Amino acid sequence: MSLYLVAFLDRSNIGNAQVAGMGKDLGLSDDQYQWLLTIFYIPYIVFEWAALMWKAVPPHWWAFACVLVWGTASTLQAAAYNWSGLLASRFFLATAEAAFAPGIPYLLSFFYKRNELGLRCGLYVSAAPLATTFAGALAYGITSGHPAIANWRLLFIVEGIPSVLLAFAAFKCMPDSADTAHFLDEEEKQIAKTRALQQTGSEGTARIGHVNLKESFHALKDIKTWIPPLMYFSCNVSFSSLPVFLPVILQNLGFTAINAQGLSAPPYLVAFVVCVATTWIADRTQQRGVMIVGLSLVGGVGYVVLATCEGVGVRYFAVFLAAAGVFSCIANILPWTINNQGSDSKRGAGIALLNIIGQAGPLLGTRIFPENEKPYFVKGMSICAAFMFFNALLALTLRLYLARENRTFEKRDAESRGNGDVAKPDSREFENEGYGFRNVL
């Protein structure tokens, strides 16, 4: 969670830097600023396949390399004196984050069972709104002073150096599997080995170092592997644009640049709480689709209000709805993708496809708030609202499909019982599309 927090902080602080005077100092046009946002997602899409590297390479080594590269690139943004320098830094920042962040939910599936995964993904994704909360508050503190260098340069330095330091902490502390974790005693490690056997039939360490390509390609033939990426695309249109444009949107509502930095924090603090709460509830009820439908409608309503109302108070309240809906949808889509795949390699393929398609959403999201449409950005808000409502429709469609597939599983299990072929309750079949397996709805 701490690594994703600094990753999202490094990714989204360019919006705070813009408000702090970056564009003015470097003479950036609106189109050049838009490209600084868009360039991040091009390597993010191209290198999404690297999510599978969490299974092919010892995780502590992979985390170290990724975090060190993006921390260095983020810090070096402070040294940029033109648009090209910033563009290059953002490219390498995105490449390293693409190799790290999207694969974390997949890594968590090595440690937790299907009914335990949602809350852990929720805690992970909740680092995004929490980071944005810190970004607003931290940017407010940094940009309200008068340092020897430009405020926006100091912002990149203060928020980039912690990532470099955390890279070494990740190398030392991140376990490759639960049964080798240094913070567990022998009894706990034995329990971890048993849990791993129940999940895949292999002990934790045996799950690292190889990918079953046959299972990966088999997952790509299943329609339930393809609908979540479309949902992720829809959410990412808003997810990518809200953190980087919110300070600008608030400033255009009449707030000063400094106050806009501070006022961007509360909506994300609410989103953090909603992320954790909804993923926990969905884990307990095993009803993740209904949760996503509801959250999508909340986010969509927030964007409709932002597109149609002019009152400052009403629009600021709508920001809370949009943030809570968008971030919490993402937090529930990630575990839903993994929940309904029956092996490590299938889950890896699902996560890779989710991100390859889903991360194309920001290519649109970062281009729909041009400066000439301020202060209300009606077109951008309307597009985000439409995609959130579309996401609700996709979630409902997938839930109906999964429910129908569960009925097929029930018939299969009834036949197995009739033949006397019944797996034990702690069998790996329950986790891997065998007897007793059910999709999470």
Short mmCIF file of C-alpha atoms in Angstrom, two decimals:
data_model
loop_
_atom_site.label_atom_id
_atom_site.label_comp_id
_atom_site.label_asym_id
_atom_site.label_seq_id
_atom_site.Cartn_x
_atom_site.Cartn_y
_atom_site.Cartn_z
CA MET A 1 0.00 0.00 0.00
CA SER A 2 2.80 2.43 0.89
CA LEU A 3 4.51 1.79 -2.47
CA TYR A 4 1.33 2.42 -4.44
CA LEU A 5 0.71 5.53 -2.35
CA VAL A 6 4.02 7.09 -3.40
CA ALA A 7 3.51 5.80 -6.96
CA PHE A 8 0.19 7.55 -7.29
CA LEU A 9 1.61 10.64 -5.60
CA ASP A 10 4.45 10.77 -8.15
CA ARG A 11 2.02 10.16 -11.01
CA SER A 12 -0.60 12.77 -10.16
CA ASN A 13 1.41 15.61 -8.60
CA ILE A 14 1.86 17.18 -12.02
CA GLY A 15 -1.59 18.73 -11.59
CA ASN A 16 -0.46 20.40 -8.37
CA ALA A 17 2.78 21.47 -10.07
CA GLN A 18 0.80 23.08 -12.88
CA VAL A 19 -1.25 25.11 -10.41
CA ALA A 20 2.01 26.05 -8.61
CA GLY A 21 3.38 27.70 -11.75
CA MET A 22 5.12 24.96 -13.75
CA GLY A 23 3.37 25.80 -17.01
CA LYS A 24 4.05 29.50 -16.64
CA ASP A 25 7.74 29.05 -15.80
CA LEU A 26 8.37 26.66 -18.70
CA GLY A 27 6.10 28.46 -21.14
CA LEU A 28 3.88 25.42 -21.72
CA SER A 29 0.81 25.68 -23.93
CA ASP A 30 -2.42 23.92 -22.98
CA ASP A 31 -1.74 21.29 -25.64
CA GLN A 32 1.76 20.64 -24.28
CA TYR A 33 0.38 20.18 -20.76
CA GLN A 34 -2.24 17.75 -22.10
CA TRP A 35 0.59 15.74 -23.71
CA LEU A 36 2.44 15.56 -20.39
CA LEU A 37 -0.61 13.75 -19.05
CA THR A 38 -1.19 11.59 -22.12
CA ILE A 39 2.44 10.44 -22.52
CA PHE A 40 2.23 8.71 -19.16
CA TYR A 41 -0.34 6.21 -20.42
CA ILE A 42 1.35 5.23 -23.68
CA PRO A 43 4.17 3.21 -22.03
CA TYR A 44 1.66 2.25 -19.34
CA ILE A 45 -0.27 0.37 -22.04
CA VAL A 46 2.74 -0.97 -23.95
CA PHE A 47 4.38 -2.50 -20.85
CA GLU A 48 1.25 -3.93 -19.17
CA TRP A 49 2.38 -7.46 -20.04
CA ALA A 50 5.02 -6.96 -17.33
CA ALA A 51 2.35 -7.76 -14.73
CA LEU A 52 3.21 -11.42 -15.36
CA MET A 53 6.78 -10.73 -14.24
CA TRP A 54 5.58 -10.86 -10.63
CA LYS A 55 5.29 -14.63 -11.20
CA ALA A 56 8.44 -15.00 -13.33
CA VAL A 57 10.85 -12.97 -11.14
CA PRO A 58 11.27 -12.96 -7.33
CA PRO A 59 8.92 -10.16 -6.23
CA HIS A 60 11.42 -8.37 -3.97
CA TRP A 61 13.84 -7.94 -6.89
CA TRP A 62 11.11 -6.80 -9.27
CA ALA A 63 9.71 -4.29 -6.78
CA PHE A 64 13.17 -2.87 -6.07
CA ALA A 65 13.94 -2.24 -9.74
CA CYS A 66 10.56 -0.70 -10.54
CA VAL A 67 10.38 1.61 -7.52
CA LEU A 68 13.98 2.79 -7.93
CA VAL A 69 13.43 3.73 -11.59
CA TRP A 70 10.17 5.60 -11.08
CA GLY A 71 11.46 7.37 -7.95
CA THR A 72 14.49 8.61 -9.86
CA ALA A 73 12.40 9.71 -12.85
CA SER A 74 9.92 11.51 -10.62
CA THR A 75 12.63 13.42 -8.78
CA LEU A 76 14.37 14.40 -12.03
CA GLN A 77 11.24 16.22 -13.16
CA ALA A 78 12.44 19.02 -10.87
CA ALA A 79 15.51 19.46 -13.09
CA ALA A 80 13.51 19.92 -16.30
CA TYR A 81 13.89 23.28 -18.04
CA ASN A 82 11.70 22.58 -21.05
CA TRP A 83 8.75 20.51 -22.23
CA SER A 84 10.95 17.77 -23.74
CA GLY A 85 12.72 17.14 -20.43
CA LEU A 86 9.43 16.75 -18.58
CA LEU A 87 8.11 14.50 -21.33
CA ALA A 88 11.12 12.16 -21.06
CA SER A 89 10.84 11.99 -17.26
CA ARG A 90 7.13 11.17 -17.46
CA PHE A 91 7.82 8.41 -20.01
CA PHE A 92 10.30 6.58 -17.75
CA LEU A 93 8.10 7.19 -14.71
CA ALA A 94 5.21 5.50 -16.51
CA THR A 95 7.30 2.58 -17.78
CA ALA A 96 8.42 1.67 -14.25
CA GLU A 97 4.96 2.13 -12.74
CA ALA A 98 3.41 -0.02 -15.50
CA ALA A 99 5.75 -2.84 -14.52
CA PHE A 100 4.81 -2.46 -10.86
CA ALA A 101 1.37 -1.18 -9.91
CA PRO A 102 -1.04 -3.18 -12.15
CA GLY A 103 0.48 -6.49 -11.05
CA ILE A 104 0.06 -5.95 -7.31
CA PRO A 105 -3.53 -7.35 -7.14
CA TYR A 106 -2.15 -10.39 -8.98
CA LEU A 107 0.65 -10.69 -6.41
CA LEU A 108 -1.89 -10.46 -3.59
CA SER A 109 -3.69 -13.48 -5.06
CA PHE A 110 -0.57 -15.53 -4.16
CA PHE A 111 -1.21 -14.73 -0.50
CA TYR A 112 -5.00 -14.58 -0.09
CA LYS A 113 -7.93 -16.77 -1.09
CA ARG A 114 -10.73 -15.59 -3.34
CA ASN A 115 -13.05 -14.52 -0.52
CA GLU A 116 -10.23 -12.61 1.20
CA LEU A 117 -8.88 -10.74 -1.80
CA GLY A 118 -11.34 -7.87 -2.14
CA LEU A 119 -10.49 -6.06 1.08
CA ARG A 120 -6.75 -6.39 0.38
CA CYS A 121 -7.22 -4.94 -3.12
CA GLY A 122 -9.39 -2.25 -1.55
CA LEU A 123 -6.64 -1.31 0.88
CA TYR A 124 -4.17 -1.28 -2.01
CA VAL A 125 -6.28 0.87 -4.35
CA SER A 126 -7.36 3.14 -1.49
CA ALA A 127 -3.77 4.35 -1.46
CA ALA A 128 -4.69 6.30 -4.62
CA PRO A 129 -7.26 8.63 -3.01
CA LEU A 130 -5.15 8.70 0.16
CA ALA A 131 -2.13 9.78 -1.89
CA THR A 132 -4.20 12.45 -3.58
CA THR A 133 -5.32 13.67 -0.16
CA PHE A 134 -1.66 13.99 0.83
CA ALA A 135 -0.88 15.55 -2.54
CA GLY A 136 -3.35 18.34 -1.96
CA ALA A 137 -2.30 18.96 1.63
CA LEU A 138 1.42 18.59 0.90
CA ALA A 139 1.22 20.77 -2.18
CA TYR A 140 -0.60 23.39 -0.12
CA GLY A 141 2.22 23.39 2.45
CA ILE A 142 5.02 23.49 -0.12
CA THR A 143 3.52 26.06 -2.47
CA SER A 144 2.46 28.43 0.32
CA GLY A 145 6.12 29.15 1.17
CA HIS A 146 8.83 31.05 -0.66
CA PRO A 147 11.77 28.65 -1.19
CA ALA A 148 14.97 29.44 -3.05
CA ILE A 149 13.80 27.37 -6.03
CA ALA A 150 10.43 27.37 -7.77
CA ASN A 151 7.61 25.87 -5.70
CA TRP A 152 6.78 23.28 -8.34
CA ARG A 153 10.41 22.07 -8.51
CA LEU A 154 10.50 21.65 -4.74
CA LEU A 155 7.23 19.73 -4.97
CA PHE A 156 8.75 17.14 -7.33
CA ILE A 157 11.84 16.78 -5.10
CA VAL A 158 9.95 16.41 -1.81
CA GLU A 159 7.53 13.86 -3.27
CA GLY A 160 10.07 11.95 -5.40
CA ILE A 161 12.88 11.20 -2.94
CA PRO A 162 10.73 9.00 -0.63
CA SER A 163 10.13 6.63 -3.56
CA VAL A 164 13.88 6.15 -4.05
CA LEU A 165 14.32 5.34 -0.35
CA LEU A 166 11.34 2.96 -0.33
CA ALA A 167 12.90 0.95 -3.16
CA PHE A 168 15.58 -0.29 -0.75
CA ALA A 169 12.98 -0.95 1.94
CA ALA A 170 11.00 -3.05 -0.56
CA PHE A 171 14.08 -5.09 -1.44
CA LYS A 172 14.67 -5.93 2.20
CA CYS A 173 11.11 -6.37 3.46
CA MET A 174 8.90 -7.64 0.62
CA PRO A 175 8.36 -11.43 0.86
CA ASP A 176 8.42 -13.57 -2.27
CA SER A 177 5.69 -15.79 -0.82
CA ALA A 178 3.84 -16.18 2.46
CA ASP A 179 5.78 -19.31 3.46
CA THR A 180 9.10 -17.44 3.19
CA ALA A 181 8.01 -14.21 4.90
CA HIS A 182 10.56 -13.25 7.57
CA PHE A 183 7.84 -11.77 9.82
CA LEU A 184 6.02 -15.12 10.20
CA ASP A 185 6.99 -17.79 12.71
CA GLU A 186 7.30 -21.47 11.75
CA GLU A 187 3.71 -22.33 12.65
CA GLU A 188 2.40 -19.44 10.56
CA LYS A 189 4.63 -20.44 7.64
CA GLN A 190 3.22 -23.96 7.77
CA ILE A 191 -0.29 -22.56 7.67
CA ALA A 192 0.74 -20.42 4.69
CA LYS A 193 2.03 -23.51 2.86
CA THR A 194 -1.26 -25.31 3.50
CA ARG A 195 -3.24 -22.35 2.20
CA ALA A 196 -1.09 -22.26 -0.94
CA LEU A 197 -1.74 -25.96 -1.54
CA GLN A 198 -5.47 -25.34 -1.19
CA GLN A 199 -5.27 -22.54 -3.74
CA THR A 200 -3.24 -24.14 -6.54
CA GLY A 201 -1.83 -27.46 -5.35
CA SER A 202 1.65 -25.90 -5.11
CA GLU A 203 3.55 -24.39 -2.21
CA GLY A 204 4.17 -20.65 -2.27
CA THR A 205 7.74 -20.71 -3.58
CA ALA A 206 6.84 -23.25 -6.27
CA ARG A 207 4.38 -20.74 -7.75
CA ILE A 208 7.19 -18.32 -8.65
CA GLY A 209 9.43 -18.61 -11.70
CA HIS A 210 7.13 -19.92 -14.43
CA VAL A 211 3.93 -19.12 -16.34
CA ASN A 212 1.59 -21.70 -17.86
CA LEU A 213 0.95 -20.22 -21.31
CA LYS A 214 -1.71 -22.80 -22.15
CA GLU A 215 -3.82 -21.69 -19.19
CA SER A 216 -3.15 -18.03 -19.97
CA PHE A 217 -4.44 -18.38 -23.54
CA HIS A 218 -7.40 -20.44 -22.31
CA ALA A 219 -8.43 -17.53 -20.08
CA LEU A 220 -8.46 -15.24 -23.13
CA LYS A 221 -11.19 -17.40 -24.71
CA ASP A 222 -13.61 -16.68 -21.87
CA ILE A 223 -15.96 -13.70 -22.17
CA LYS A 224 -15.71 -13.01 -18.43
CA THR A 225 -12.05 -12.14 -19.03
CA TRP A 226 -13.02 -9.43 -21.54
CA ILE A 227 -15.86 -7.53 -19.85
CA PRO A 228 -13.82 -6.28 -16.82
CA PRO A 229 -11.26 -4.59 -19.12
CA LEU A 230 -14.09 -2.61 -20.72
CA MET A 231 -15.28 -1.66 -17.24
CA TYR A 232 -11.75 -0.64 -16.29
CA PHE A 233 -11.50 1.46 -19.46
CA SER A 234 -14.73 3.25 -18.56
CA CYS A 235 -13.62 4.02 -15.01
CA ASN A 236 -10.14 5.04 -16.08
CA VAL A 237 -11.48 7.86 -18.24
CA SER A 238 -12.43 9.54 -14.96
CA PHE A 239 -9.83 7.90 -12.69
CA SER A 240 -6.95 9.37 -14.70
CA SER A 241 -8.34 12.86 -15.17
CA LEU A 242 -9.82 13.70 -11.77
CA PRO A 243 -6.57 13.89 -9.72
CA VAL A 244 -4.64 15.94 -12.28
CA PHE A 245 -7.46 18.32 -13.18
CA LEU A 246 -9.26 18.75 -9.84
CA PRO A 247 -6.94 21.54 -8.55
CA VAL A 248 -7.46 23.38 -11.85
CA ILE A 249 -11.24 22.81 -11.69
CA LEU A 250 -11.39 24.15 -8.12
CA GLN A 251 -9.28 27.16 -9.07
CA ASN A 252 -11.72 27.92 -11.88
CA LEU A 253 -14.57 27.88 -9.35
CA GLY A 254 -13.06 31.02 -7.87
CA PHE A 255 -10.64 29.66 -5.27
CA THR A 256 -7.05 30.88 -5.14
CA ALA A 257 -4.32 28.52 -6.35
CA ILE A 258 -3.23 27.78 -2.77
CA ASN A 259 -6.78 27.16 -1.50
CA ALA A 260 -7.53 24.96 -4.51
CA GLN A 261 -4.61 22.73 -3.48
CA GLY A 262 -6.01 22.37 0.04
CA LEU A 263 -9.66 21.89 -0.99
CA SER A 264 -8.73 19.00 -3.30
CA ALA A 265 -7.88 16.84 -0.25
CA PRO A 266 -11.27 16.21 1.51
CA PRO A 267 -13.04 14.48 -1.43
CA TYR A 268 -10.22 11.96 -1.66
CA LEU A 269 -10.27 11.27 2.06
CA VAL A 270 -13.93 10.30 1.71
CA ALA A 271 -13.06 8.16 -1.33
CA PHE A 272 -10.42 6.35 0.75
CA VAL A 273 -13.01 5.38 3.38
CA VAL A 274 -15.55 4.28 0.76
CA CYS A 275 -12.94 2.15 -1.05
CA VAL A 276 -12.12 0.16 2.07
CA ALA A 277 -15.74 -0.14 3.24
CA THR A 278 -17.20 -1.31 -0.07
CA THR A 279 -14.54 -3.93 -0.78
CA TRP A 280 -14.99 -5.33 2.75
CA ILE A 281 -18.76 -5.49 2.31
CA ALA A 282 -18.41 -7.14 -1.10
CA ASP A 283 -16.06 -9.75 0.40
CA ARG A 284 -18.54 -10.56 3.15
CA THR A 285 -21.57 -10.75 0.85
CA GLN A 286 -19.76 -12.06 -2.26
CA GLN A 287 -21.84 -9.56 -4.23
CA ARG A 288 -19.26 -7.43 -5.98
CA GLY A 289 -21.28 -6.71 -9.14
CA VAL A 290 -24.14 -5.04 -7.27
CA MET A 291 -21.60 -2.92 -5.42
CA ILE A 292 -19.99 -1.76 -8.68
CA VAL A 293 -23.37 -0.91 -10.21
CA GLY A 294 -24.26 1.26 -7.21
CA LEU A 295 -20.90 2.99 -7.08
CA SER A 296 -20.96 3.66 -10.83
CA LEU A 297 -24.34 5.36 -10.48
CA VAL A 298 -23.05 7.49 -7.60
CA GLY A 299 -20.03 8.58 -9.64
CA GLY A 300 -22.17 9.20 -12.72
CA VAL A 301 -24.59 11.42 -10.78
CA GLY A 302 -21.63 13.39 -9.43
CA TYR A 303 -20.41 14.11 -12.95
CA VAL A 304 -23.92 15.02 -14.14
CA VAL A 305 -24.13 17.63 -11.37
CA LEU A 306 -20.67 18.95 -12.30
CA ALA A 307 -21.77 19.22 -15.93
CA THR A 308 -25.11 20.93 -15.29
CA CYS A 309 -24.86 23.04 -12.11
CA GLU A 310 -23.03 26.32 -11.59
CA GLY A 311 -23.26 26.79 -7.81
CA VAL A 312 -19.88 26.49 -6.13
CA GLY A 313 -21.15 24.56 -3.09
CA VAL A 314 -23.18 22.11 -5.17
CA ARG A 315 -20.30 21.48 -7.55
CA TYR A 316 -17.88 20.91 -4.68
CA PHE A 317 -20.31 18.35 -3.17
CA ALA A 318 -20.50 16.65 -6.57
CA VAL A 319 -16.72 16.22 -6.51
CA PHE A 320 -17.19 14.05 -3.38
CA LEU A 321 -19.70 11.86 -5.25
CA ALA A 322 -17.47 11.54 -8.31
CA ALA A 323 -14.34 10.69 -6.32
CA ALA A 324 -16.09 8.15 -4.08
CA GLY A 325 -17.75 6.46 -7.05
CA VAL A 326 -14.77 6.30 -9.40
CA PHE A 327 -12.03 5.19 -6.98
CA SER A 328 -14.27 2.62 -5.27
CA CYS A 329 -15.34 1.11 -8.60
CA ILE A 330 -11.68 0.54 -9.47
CA ALA A 331 -11.10 -1.03 -6.06
CA ASN A 332 -13.87 -3.56 -6.72
CA ILE A 333 -13.16 -4.27 -10.40
CA LEU A 334 -9.60 -5.47 -9.70
CA PRO A 335 -10.51 -8.29 -7.26
CA TRP A 336 -13.59 -9.21 -9.34
CA THR A 337 -11.28 -9.93 -12.27
CA ILE A 338 -9.08 -12.21 -10.17
CA ASN A 339 -11.93 -13.78 -8.15
CA ASN A 340 -13.36 -15.58 -11.15
CA GLN A 341 -10.20 -17.00 -12.73
CA GLY A 342 -9.18 -20.51 -11.75
CA SER A 343 -5.35 -20.55 -11.66
CA ASP A 344 -2.34 -18.31 -11.19
CA SER A 345 -1.65 -18.15 -14.93
CA LYS A 346 -5.30 -17.42 -15.75
CA ARG A 347 -5.37 -14.69 -13.15
CA GLY A 348 -2.18 -13.24 -14.62
CA ALA A 349 -3.67 -13.23 -18.11
CA GLY A 350 -6.83 -11.60 -16.77
CA ILE A 351 -4.90 -8.83 -15.03
CA ALA A 352 -2.69 -8.23 -18.08
CA LEU A 353 -5.69 -7.92 -20.40
CA LEU A 354 -7.52 -5.76 -17.86
CA ASN A 355 -4.69 -3.26 -17.90
CA ILE A 356 -3.83 -3.36 -21.61
CA ILE A 357 -7.39 -2.40 -22.53
CA GLY A 358 -8.28 -0.51 -19.37
CA GLN A 359 -5.26 1.77 -19.38
CA ALA A 360 -6.28 3.06 -22.81
CA GLY A 361 -9.05 4.95 -21.00
CA PRO A 362 -6.68 7.66 -19.74
CA LEU A 363 -5.68 8.45 -23.33
CA LEU A 364 -9.20 9.86 -23.61
CA GLY A 365 -9.56 11.03 -20.01
CA THR A 366 -6.51 13.28 -20.08
CA ARG A 367 -7.67 15.05 -23.27
CA ILE A 368 -11.24 16.06 -22.39
CA PHE A 369 -10.58 19.05 -20.15
CA PRO A 370 -9.06 21.66 -22.51
CA GLU A 371 -8.40 25.07 -21.00
CA ASN A 372 -10.72 26.84 -23.41
CA GLU A 373 -13.72 25.04 -21.84
CA LYS A 374 -13.18 26.31 -18.32
CA PRO A 375 -14.63 26.97 -15.79
CA TYR A 376 -17.30 24.24 -16.09
CA PHE A 377 -15.73 21.76 -18.54
CA VAL A 378 -19.20 20.60 -19.58
CA LYS A 379 -17.97 18.25 -22.32
CA GLY A 380 -15.40 16.54 -20.09
CA MET A 381 -17.85 16.10 -17.22
CA SER A 382 -20.51 14.74 -19.56
CA ILE A 383 -18.13 12.19 -21.08
CA CYS A 384 -17.08 10.99 -17.61
CA ALA A 385 -20.73 10.69 -16.56
CA ALA A 386 -21.59 8.66 -19.69
CA PHE A 387 -18.73 6.22 -19.08
CA MET A 388 -19.71 5.74 -15.42
CA PHE A 389 -23.28 4.85 -16.45
CA PHE A 390 -21.89 2.55 -19.15
CA ASN A 391 -19.78 0.90 -16.46
CA ALA A 392 -22.92 0.19 -14.44
CA LEU A 393 -24.47 -1.51 -17.48
CA LEU A 394 -21.35 -3.62 -18.05
CA ALA A 395 -21.24 -4.69 -14.39
CA LEU A 396 -24.89 -5.75 -14.51
CA THR A 397 -24.29 -7.69 -17.73
CA LEU A 398 -21.28 -9.51 -16.29
CA ARG A 399 -23.14 -10.35 -13.10
CA LEU A 400 -25.99 -11.93 -15.09
CA TYR A 401 -23.47 -13.96 -17.11
CA LEU A 402 -21.64 -15.16 -13.99
CA ALA A 403 -24.94 -16.13 -12.33
CA ARG A 404 -25.84 -18.24 -15.37
CA GLU A 405 -22.40 -19.86 -15.28
CA ASN A 406 -22.89 -20.64 -11.57
CA ARG A 407 -26.07 -22.53 -12.42
CA THR A 408 -24.00 -24.61 -14.86
CA PHE A 409 -21.48 -25.30 -12.06
CA GLU A 410 -24.30 -26.40 -9.76
CA LYS A 411 -25.54 -28.93 -12.34
CA ARG A 412 -21.97 -30.25 -12.78
CA ASP A 413 -21.57 -30.66 -9.01
CA ALA A 414 -24.92 -32.45 -8.76
CA GLU A 415 -23.72 -34.95 -11.34
CA SER A 416 -20.46 -35.41 -9.41
CA ARG A 417 -22.36 -36.12 -6.21
CA GLY A 418 -24.49 -38.64 -8.06
CA ASN A 419 -21.30 -40.41 -9.17
CA GLY A 420 -19.84 -40.26 -5.66
CA ASP A 421 -17.04 -37.96 -6.83
CA VAL A 422 -17.06 -35.20 -4.21
CA ALA A 423 -14.03 -33.13 -3.23
CA LYS A 424 -13.15 -32.35 0.37
CA PRO A 425 -14.09 -28.85 1.69
CA ASP A 426 -10.42 -27.80 1.87
CA SER A 427 -9.59 -29.10 -1.60
CA ARG A 428 -7.93 -26.92 -4.24
CA GLU A 429 -10.99 -27.61 -6.42
CA PHE A 430 -12.89 -24.92 -4.53
CA GLU A 431 -10.37 -22.29 -5.64
CA ASN A 432 -9.66 -23.57 -9.16
CA GLU A 433 -12.89 -24.13 -11.07
CA GLY A 434 -13.36 -27.64 -9.72
CA TYR A 435 -16.10 -29.11 -7.51
CA GLY A 436 -17.69 -26.39 -5.36
CA PHE A 437 -16.23 -23.48 -7.35
CA ARG A 438 -18.60 -20.55 -7.80
CA ASN A 439 -18.11 -17.21 -9.44
CA VAL A 440 -18.24 -14.20 -7.17
CA LEU A 441 -21.30 -12.26 -8.26
#
